[in-house]
Amino acid sequence: MSLPLLKLGAVLSTMAMISTWMSQTLPSLVGLNTTRLSTPDTLVSHSGGSEKVRCFKNPKEGWQVYSSAQDPDGRCICTVVAPEQNLCSRDAKSRQLRQLLEKVQNMSQSIEVLNLRTQRDFQYVLKMETQMKGLKAKFRQIEDDRKTLMTKHFQELKEKMDELLPLIPVLEQYKTDAKLITQFKEEIRNLSAVLTGIQEEIGAYDYEELHQRVLSLETRLRDCMKKLTCGKLMKITGPITVKTSGTRFGAWMTDPLASEKNNRVWYMDSYTNNKIVREYKSIADFVSGAESRTYNLPFKWAGTNHVVYNGSLYFNKYQSNIIIKYSFDMGRVLAQRSLEYAGFHNVYPYTWGGFSDIDLMADEIGLWAVYATNQNAGNIVISQLNQDTLEVMKSWNTGYPKRSAGESFMICGTLYVTNSHLTGAKVYYSYSTKTSTYEYTDIPFHNQYFHISMLDYNARDRALYAWNNGHQVLFNVTLFHIIKTEDDT
């Protein structure tokens, strides 16, 4: 191919790339591309004084803390629901808008450069078109003169003409592409004007001031939370479905003693005949299935009532009343101990069975085991455990039958028991280890998928983790606190 054809081929290749890019990218730039992750959102509310800010948050990014203000006597009353949340999604949208505008401006500059180069090459092709027309006229003149048909001059002209003939359709296509670049430039100008208008409209809301107010409110809530130690369960809301995976029965959890930057998730499918624990670096990785590590435990577990506490997994060894402490970091068993008199292997399970005789859990106070014994007539026994040696430090005998309990969990040293694992379940009974007293309660919660086989409280997140018929879900909890301020005597 001659030099003109090679040059035009390069220009047209560039034009094709630009045209393809515009057709694929412009819809997303102007908001026509509406594909989004199907993970449900969480409505989060911050309140303090007369300020109130609402935003929607994806659950994989964290959970929120709620608080009230002061009561009529001037005392700070705080209601805690879930872990605090990062910035509202409006931050991300504002940054995305600014980045989008910068991309459009960069694209406009690139197209302007391309247009200058195209116009220059276009002038070159126009000159070629004039030469072609002149050659064509000469060719016709020579063709009329039959006497010179076989002359060398005619043959040379004909060869040149044959070489230039393929440029005619290329020239027509080039003219069309030049018009298309002009249209692109006009669309870019229009889009830039629209985005600039949107940015100015957002600025009218004084977004930076709003952002500072939210930060100030969150700071005050954190200060209030520092005074919170324990409270009484008042309400359960949700659930928020995080993921659907595994069998009907299983457990998933995070470490309540982990640092704020450590958000690892552990996943244990099935209630028996399994030794594999899957680890994910964050809720986001858990949702997407990006597994970071797998642990092969030395023993099979029983039930679904395991707990991760201070970097170690505590679980009930299959077909025994032995509790195992397994270190994830060291990859080995650090301690094991028999839980004296505790029933096991479906002697005193929860209502759903599944070898759920021994329930290990943790709260703000420490590590606990909930089980039943023949000595306590099959009623629930609560034991506080030493997290290092697994020795029982103290026990409380309750009067609630273990086999009549759907699930149970500890919050601030109080055991809360549900009356069923099926639809219509509610928190029906509570026992305080602080006062050694019990009471019957009526705290409903929504059993969305009809069968709960694991329900555990996480003190760091201030939320209930649940395995609901093959769905991993979270429940928000509302705790009631009354905190004395410095003015109280």
Short mmCIF file of C-alpha atoms in Angstrom, two decimals, residues 298-299 312-317 322-327 330 332-338 360 367 386-391:
data_model
loop_
_atom_site.label_atom_id
_atom_site.label_comp_id
_atom_site.label_asym_id
_atom_site.label_seq_id
_atom_site.Cartn_x
_atom_site.Cartn_y
_atom_site.Cartn_z
CA PRO A 298 -7.74 -30.76 63.95
CA PHE A 299 -11.25 -31.78 65.12
CA SER A 312 -8.94 -17.44 68.54
CA LEU A 313 -11.82 -19.72 67.60
CA TYR A 314 -13.72 -21.40 70.44
CA PHE A 315 -15.83 -24.42 69.45
CA ASN A 316 -17.39 -27.61 70.82
CA LYS A 317 -15.54 -30.77 69.76
CA ILE A 322 -14.90 -30.61 75.26
CA ILE A 323 -14.29 -26.97 74.37
CA ILE A 324 -11.42 -26.20 71.97
CA LYS A 325 -9.46 -22.96 71.69
CA TYR A 326 -7.78 -22.70 68.28
CA SER A 327 -5.44 -19.80 67.36
CA MET A 330 -0.53 -19.78 65.20
CA ARG A 332 -2.87 -24.75 66.36
CA VAL A 333 -4.91 -25.65 69.44
CA LEU A 334 -3.95 -23.55 72.46
CA ALA A 335 -6.27 -25.11 75.02
CA GLN A 336 -9.02 -27.72 75.44
CA ARG A 337 -11.14 -28.58 78.46
CA SER A 338 -14.18 -30.65 79.27
CA LEU A 360 -20.17 -20.46 73.17
CA LEU A 367 -16.36 -15.36 77.21
CA ASN A 386 -11.34 -18.00 81.39
CA GLN A 387 -10.41 -17.22 77.78
CA ASP A 388 -6.89 -18.64 78.20
CA THR A 389 -7.43 -21.83 80.20
CA LEU A 390 -11.17 -22.40 79.51
CA GLU A 391 -11.75 -22.94 83.23
#
